[in-house]
Structure formats: structure tokens, C-alpha cells
């Protein structure tokens, strides 16, 4: 069974440029999460989807971050414009239903210069 | 919100020795405590978890203990091996939807 797939794995952009990350969760998983992990820290939730509905986006900086999960499967996280402080690993995760084990992807490593 | 503190930040042990990582949490309503292992360049992987109705859980060389009264839980790895070297994160959740992670422990097992 394929795990959570993310792309790109690595991205270097200049500040003020846009960037987008894509996530394909494990097949059949209804719950999808986007986390941000700063260097030397644990992951922090940005947004959680139940199917196509964003049920918790309280930690998403909505002035520059946006996310979507069309058709309740793949998801895209966008940053526009990027700032130096956005350099981090962006982790996508999924679970079958709330309360089940969360499976993480390998992450998208963003460096903003 | 929940605050999870994790200690130590780095831990170095000799192969074969035991390793213990400790976490404390602030929200008494938290009832689910997973532990994740993160290898370099990879995402976190669940290695063991415990729910609040249980005080201890063991899976081969890995065990987790929970003290609800003191609001702390610990990860115990026995007979450590070089492949156990990684960063370990604890987490706490009250509703299985939102997880609050500790800051991580970098474990180095020396052969």
C-alpha cells in the first residue's frame, strides 16, 4: 500500500515568490492534515480536512497561506508571498477516520532566501 | 491550548543500554499520547501510543508509561541498537484530531 505522497520534496525560492505543495493521502483516508515543522521543533498543525471540508484552520496564517482539498482526495497548500520565516518542512498526514493512526508523508522542505 | 514539554533534547547511549525520554503535558483532558520516530529526511512514524485508560503499554523493546495524576508520560527503549538513532517526538491529544507535539529528542546510539 502506498503511503502519503508529497511533492516537491525540496524547494528553494526567493522571498515574495509563491510556492505550492501537493499531497496525495493514503487511499481511502478521509482525514488529511497539513503540519509545519520548524528546524529542531515538533510539527504544528496548520489545517485539518474531513473529506473536502476544512474543519480546523485556526492555525493557518490566512493572509498568505491557503489550502484546498478538491473532491476530498488530493490537497494543495499554497504560500503567497513567501517570507523568510516560512522556511520549514511542510508535512502532510492522513488517517482513515478521526481517532485512527496518523500517517505522515516525507515532507516538503522549503527554503526561502 | 495544550503545552507539551519533552526532555532531554539530546540523548546519547551505548548500544545495548536503555534510553528514556520524558514528556509532560498541561491539559488534564488530554487522553491520547502517541510517540513518533523521525529519521533524517523523512516524516514522523508512529512507534507506540497509549490511551488514558492504560498506565503502561509494551511492544517488544519499546514501552510507554503514563501517569495521569502527574501529567507525564515516558518512552522506554531497551537494548538499544544503532538503528534506533533518530529524533523522537511525543504528542498529546484530547480528541484524536489535534495533536500537540513536544520539541523532540535526538537519540544517538553509539556502537
mmCIF file of C-alpha atoms in Angstrom:
data_model
loop_
_atom_site.group_PDB
_atom_site.id
_atom_site.type_symbol
_atom_site.label_atom_id
_atom_site.label_comp_id
_atom_site.label_asym_id
_atom_site.label_seq_id
_atom_site.Cartn_x
_atom_site.Cartn_y
_atom_site.Cartn_z
ATOM 1 C CA UNK A 1 0.000 0.000 0.000
ATOM 2 C CA UNK A 2 1.400 3.380 -0.976
ATOM 3 C CA UNK A 3 1.980 5.854 1.825
ATOM 4 C CA UNK A 4 1.270 9.567 1.884
ATOM 5 C CA UNK A 5 2.929 11.119 -1.145
ATOM 6 C CA UNK A 6 4.152 14.692 -1.190
ATOM 7 C CA UNK A 7 5.781 16.860 -3.808
ATOM 8 C CA UNK A 8 8.053 18.577 -4.319
ATOM 9 C CA UNK A 9 10.456 17.150 -1.746
ATOM 10 C CA UNK A 10 12.673 20.204 -1.816
ATOM 11 C CA UNK A 11 12.041 23.780 -2.911
ATOM 12 C CA UNK A 12 14.201 26.885 -2.752
ATOM 13 C CA UNK A 13 12.551 30.179 -3.603
ATOM 14 C CA UNK A 14 13.211 33.857 -3.167
ATOM 15 C CA UNK A 15 11.125 35.792 -0.679
ATOM 16 C CA UNK A 16 7.899 37.252 -2.034
ATOM 17 C CA UNK A 17 7.586 34.420 -4.533
ATOM 18 C CA UNK A 18 4.680 31.957 -4.424
ATOM 19 C CA UNK A 19 5.070 28.248 -3.729
ATOM 20 C CA UNK A 20 2.686 25.310 -3.705
ATOM 21 C CA UNK A 21 2.888 21.851 -2.160
ATOM 22 C CA UNK A 22 0.862 18.849 -3.178
ATOM 23 C CA UNK A 23 -0.260 15.879 -1.120
ATOM 24 C CA UNK A 24 -1.865 12.592 -2.040
ATOM 25 C CA UNK A 25 -3.093 10.796 1.095
ATOM 26 C CA UNK A 26 -3.334 7.068 1.600
ATOM 27 C CA UNK A 27 -6.191 5.675 -0.445
ATOM 28 C CA UNK A 28 -9.454 5.751 1.459
ATOM 29 C CA UNK A 29 -8.236 8.106 4.172
ATOM 30 C CA UNK A 30 -10.860 10.750 4.787
ATOM 31 C CA UNK A 31 -8.903 12.924 7.195
ATOM 32 C CA UNK A 32 -5.988 14.969 5.886
ATOM 33 C CA UNK A 33 -3.647 17.217 7.832
ATOM 34 C CA UNK A 34 -1.046 19.798 6.917
ATOM 35 C CA UNK A 35 1.632 20.388 9.542
ATOM 36 C CA UNK A 36 4.590 22.740 9.596
ATOM 37 C CA UNK A 37 7.805 21.646 11.268
ATOM 38 C CA UNK A 38 10.453 24.247 12.034
ATOM 39 C CA UNK A 39 14.024 23.130 12.473
ATOM 40 C CA UNK A 40 14.539 21.421 15.807
ATOM 41 C CA UNK A 41 10.870 21.508 16.740
ATOM 42 C CA UNK A 42 7.856 19.265 16.619
ATOM 43 C CA UNK A 43 5.171 19.549 13.948
ATOM 44 C CA UNK A 44 2.435 22.168 14.370
ATOM 45 C CA UNK A 45 -0.979 21.777 12.787
ATOM 46 C CA UNK A 46 -1.876 24.219 10.042
ATOM 47 C CA UNK A 47 -5.139 22.758 8.802
ATOM 48 C CA UNK A 48 -7.233 19.608 9.033
ATOM 49 C CA UNK A 49 -9.715 18.329 6.459
ATOM 50 C CA UNK A 50 -12.550 15.886 6.852
ATOM 51 C CA UNK A 51 -13.189 14.868 3.266
ATOM 52 C CA UNK A 52 -13.286 18.188 1.392
ATOM 53 C CA UNK A 53 -14.230 20.321 4.391
ATOM 54 C CA UNK A 54 -11.624 22.259 6.350
ATOM 55 C CA UNK A 55 -12.753 21.569 9.913
ATOM 56 C CA UNK A 56 -9.826 23.209 11.714
ATOM 57 C CA UNK A 57 -7.851 26.007 10.087
ATOM 58 C CA UNK A 58 -7.374 28.105 13.195
ATOM 59 C CA UNK A 59 -3.562 27.910 12.950
ATOM 60 C CA UNK A 60 -3.351 28.698 9.238
ATOM 61 C CA UNK A 61 -1.961 32.219 8.568
ATOM 62 C CA UNK A 62 -4.718 33.159 6.179
ATOM 63 C CA UNK A 63 -3.110 36.352 4.937
ATOM 64 C CA UNK A 64 -0.577 34.366 2.937
ATOM 65 C CA UNK A 65 -1.452 30.691 3.257
ATOM 66 C CA UNK A 66 -4.272 28.883 1.529
ATOM 67 C CA UNK A 67 -5.208 25.255 1.129
ATOM 68 C CA UNK A 68 -7.727 23.227 -0.757
ATOM 69 C CA UNK A 69 -8.817 19.632 -0.989
ATOM 70 C CA UNK A 70 -10.963 19.309 -4.038
ATOM 71 C CA UNK A 71 -13.027 16.122 -4.280
ATOM 72 C CA UNK A 72 -11.825 15.108 -0.856
ATOM 73 C CA UNK A 73 -8.659 13.358 -2.023
ATOM 74 C CA UNK A 74 -5.543 15.310 -3.025
ATOM 75 C CA UNK A 75 -4.698 18.548 -1.321
ATOM 76 C CA UNK A 76 -2.635 21.612 -2.140
ATOM 77 C CA UNK A 77 -1.065 24.068 0.279
ATOM 78 C CA UNK A 78 -0.028 27.438 -1.120
ATOM 79 C CA UNK A 79 2.037 30.273 0.259
ATOM 80 C CA UNK A 80 1.880 33.653 -1.455
ATOM 81 C CA UNK A 81 4.010 35.621 -0.953
ATOM 82 C CA UNK A 82 6.626 33.592 0.901
ATOM 83 C CA UNK A 83 8.625 35.154 3.723
ATOM 84 C CA UNK A 84 11.986 34.155 5.163
ATOM 85 C CA UNK A 85 10.260 32.787 8.267
ATOM 86 C CA UNK A 86 8.305 30.311 6.180
ATOM 87 C CA UNK A 87 11.403 28.156 5.743
ATOM 88 C CA UNK A 88 10.376 24.833 7.271
ATOM 89 C CA UNK A 89 9.279 21.314 6.437
ATOM 90 C CA UNK A 90 5.638 21.064 5.422
ATOM 91 C CA UNK A 91 4.246 17.686 6.367
ATOM 92 C CA UNK A 92 1.072 16.158 5.058
ATOM 93 C CA UNK A 93 -0.589 13.380 7.010
ATOM 94 C CA UNK A 94 -3.741 11.336 6.734
ATOM 95 C CA UNK A 95 -5.869 8.975 8.774
ATOM 96 C CA UNK A 96 -8.752 6.695 7.903
ATOM 97 C CA UNK A 97 -11.106 8.459 10.266
ATOM 98 C CA UNK A 98 -10.565 10.731 13.260
ATOM 99 C CA UNK A 99 -9.063 8.755 16.099
ATOM 100 C CA UNK A 100 -7.120 6.383 13.891
ATOM 101 C CA UNK A 101 -3.389 6.324 13.439
ATOM 102 C CA UNK A 102 -1.985 9.312 11.583
ATOM 103 C CA UNK A 103 0.450 8.536 8.793
ATOM 104 C CA UNK A 104 2.881 11.242 7.714
ATOM 105 C CA UNK A 105 4.435 11.831 4.330
ATOM 106 C CA UNK A 106 8.141 12.527 3.971
ATOM 107 C CA UNK A 107 7.570 16.262 3.864
ATOM 108 C CA UNK A 108 8.293 19.154 1.545
ATOM 109 C CA UNK A 109 11.410 21.066 2.596
ATOM 110 C CA UNK A 110 11.075 24.771 1.869
ATOM 111 C CA UNK A 111 13.925 27.247 1.973
ATOM 112 C CA UNK A 112 13.117 30.903 1.408
ATOM 113 C CA UNK A 113 16.130 33.071 0.576
ATOM 114 C CA UNK B 1 -4.263 25.092 24.449
ATOM 115 C CA UNK B 2 -2.107 22.132 25.328
ATOM 116 C CA UNK B 3 1.587 22.553 26.126
ATOM 117 C CA UNK B 4 3.856 19.527 25.795
ATOM 118 C CA UNK B 5 7.400 19.649 27.109
ATOM 119 C CA UNK B 6 9.937 16.985 26.238
ATOM 120 C CA UNK B 7 13.290 16.110 27.834
ATOM 121 C CA UNK B 8 16.097 15.634 27.162
ATOM 122 C CA UNK B 9 16.652 17.381 23.857
ATOM 123 C CA UNK B 10 19.598 15.096 23.091
ATOM 124 C CA UNK B 11 20.440 11.675 24.460
ATOM 125 C CA UNK B 12 23.499 9.592 23.770
ATOM 126 C CA UNK B 13 23.671 5.955 24.902
ATOM 127 C CA UNK B 14 25.879 2.969 24.285
ATOM 128 C CA UNK B 15 24.475 0.170 22.186
ATOM 129 C CA UNK B 16 22.633 -2.273 24.419
ATOM 130 C CA UNK B 17 21.811 0.296 27.072
ATOM 131 C CA UNK B 18 18.335 1.625 27.786
ATOM 132 C CA UNK B 19 17.028 5.052 26.809
ATOM 133 C CA UNK B 20 14.263 7.005 28.494
ATOM 134 C CA UNK B 21 12.545 10.104 27.132
ATOM 135 C CA UNK B 22 10.067 12.045 29.228
ATOM 136 C CA UNK B 23 7.191 14.354 28.379
ATOM 137 C CA UNK B 24 4.822 16.443 30.446
ATOM 138 C CA UNK B 25 1.516 17.915 29.326
ATOM 139 C CA UNK B 26 -0.680 20.670 30.687
ATOM 140 C CA UNK B 27 -4.236 19.799 29.601
ATOM 141 C CA UNK B 28 -5.769 17.300 32.008
ATOM 142 C CA UNK B 29 -8.363 16.463 29.333
ATOM 143 C CA UNK B 30 -5.720 15.007 27.008
ATOM 144 C CA UNK B 31 -6.339 11.303 26.661
ATOM 145 C CA UNK B 32 -4.193 10.024 23.827
ATOM 146 C CA UNK B 33 -0.387 10.040 23.763
ATOM 147 C CA UNK B 34 1.480 8.796 20.682
ATOM 148 C CA UNK B 35 5.229 8.617 20.153
ATOM 149 C CA UNK B 36 6.810 9.199 16.759
ATOM 150 C CA UNK B 37 10.245 8.393 15.387
ATOM 151 C CA UNK B 38 11.637 10.653 12.701
ATOM 152 C CA UNK B 39 14.687 9.669 10.706
ATOM 153 C CA UNK B 40 16.686 12.228 8.792
ATOM 154 C CA UNK B 41 14.846 13.457 5.732
ATOM 155 C CA UNK B 42 11.689 11.508 6.499
ATOM 156 C CA UNK B 43 8.335 12.160 8.070
ATOM 157 C CA UNK B 44 7.464 11.055 11.619
ATOM 158 C CA UNK B 45 6.381 7.451 12.032
ATOM 159 C CA UNK B 46 4.193 6.202 14.850
ATOM 160 C CA UNK B 47 6.060 3.705 17.012
ATOM 161 C CA UNK B 48 3.755 3.303 20.004
ATOM 162 C CA UNK B 49 0.800 5.021 21.614
ATOM 163 C CA UNK B 50 -1.141 4.911 24.839
ATOM 164 C CA UNK B 51 -4.614 5.953 25.847
ATOM 165 C CA UNK B 52 -5.514 7.427 29.193
ATOM 166 C CA UNK B 53 -7.286 4.339 30.470
ATOM 167 C CA UNK B 54 -3.998 2.429 30.452
ATOM 168 C CA UNK B 55 -0.911 3.012 32.582
ATOM 169 C CA UNK B 56 1.622 1.103 30.528
ATOM 170 C CA UNK B 57 1.987 -0.431 27.100
ATOM 171 C CA UNK B 58 4.800 -2.508 25.699
ATOM 172 C CA UNK B 59 5.799 -3.575 22.211
ATOM 173 C CA UNK B 60 8.976 -5.647 22.088
ATOM 174 C CA UNK B 61 11.836 -3.310 23.070
ATOM 175 C CA UNK B 62 9.633 -0.240 23.345
ATOM 176 C CA UNK B 63 7.353 0.684 26.223
ATOM 177 C CA UNK B 64 5.382 3.746 27.209
ATOM 178 C CA UNK B 65 4.193 4.643 30.698
ATOM 179 C CA UNK B 66 1.564 7.206 31.626
ATOM 180 C CA UNK B 67 0.974 8.961 34.928
ATOM 181 C CA UNK B 68 -2.270 10.895 34.573
ATOM 182 C CA UNK B 69 -2.096 12.392 38.034
ATOM 183 C CA UNK B 70 1.305 13.913 37.405
ATOM 184 C CA UNK B 71 0.512 14.550 33.724
ATOM 185 C CA UNK B 72 3.604 12.952 32.370
ATOM 186 C CA UNK B 73 4.419 10.035 30.110
ATOM 187 C CA UNK B 74 7.658 8.382 29.118
ATOM 188 C CA UNK B 75 9.144 6.322 26.321
ATOM 189 C CA UNK B 76 11.467 3.483 27.268
ATOM 190 C CA UNK B 77 13.692 1.749 24.739
ATOM 191 C CA UNK B 78 15.630 -1.273 25.968
ATOM 192 C CA UNK B 79 18.613 -2.993 24.365
ATOM 193 C CA UNK B 80 19.178 -0.021 22.075
ATOM 194 C CA UNK B 81 20.607 -0.587 18.621
ATOM 195 C CA UNK B 82 22.290 1.838 16.198
ATOM 196 C CA UNK B 83 19.168 1.837 14.034
ATOM 197 C CA UNK B 84 17.256 3.347 16.955
ATOM 198 C CA UNK B 85 19.193 6.567 16.351
ATOM 199 C CA UNK B 86 16.663 9.205 15.281
ATOM 200 C CA UNK B 87 14.609 12.084 16.628
ATOM 201 C CA UNK B 88 11.712 11.031 18.822
ATOM 202 C CA UNK B 89 8.606 13.160 19.386
ATOM 203 C CA UNK B 90 5.897 12.766 21.958
ATOM 204 C CA UNK B 91 2.440 14.194 21.409
ATOM 205 C CA UNK B 92 -0.802 14.688 23.308
ATOM 206 C CA UNK B 93 -4.383 14.961 22.127
ATOM 207 C CA UNK B 94 -7.769 15.332 23.803
ATOM 208 C CA UNK B 95 -9.921 14.493 20.808
ATOM 209 C CA UNK B 96 -7.679 12.460 18.489
ATOM 210 C CA UNK B 97 -7.866 15.272 15.945
ATOM 211 C CA UNK B 98 -5.489 17.930 17.137
ATOM 212 C CA UNK B 99 -2.069 16.798 18.280
ATOM 213 C CA UNK B 100 0.389 18.876 20.244
ATOM 214 C CA UNK B 101 3.962 17.744 19.786
ATOM 215 C CA UNK B 102 6.964 18.045 22.045
ATOM 216 C CA UNK B 103 10.132 19.624 20.724
ATOM 217 C CA UNK B 104 11.857 16.310 20.076
ATOM 218 C CA UNK B 105 14.725 14.240 21.473
ATOM 219 C CA UNK B 106 17.678 13.376 19.294
ATOM 220 C CA UNK B 107 18.784 9.882 20.290
ATOM 221 C CA UNK B 108 22.248 8.732 19.333
ATOM 222 C CA UNK B 109 23.093 5.082 19.920
ATOM 223 C CA UNK B 110 26.830 4.532 19.787
ATOM 224 C CA UNK B 111 28.001 1.151 18.523
#
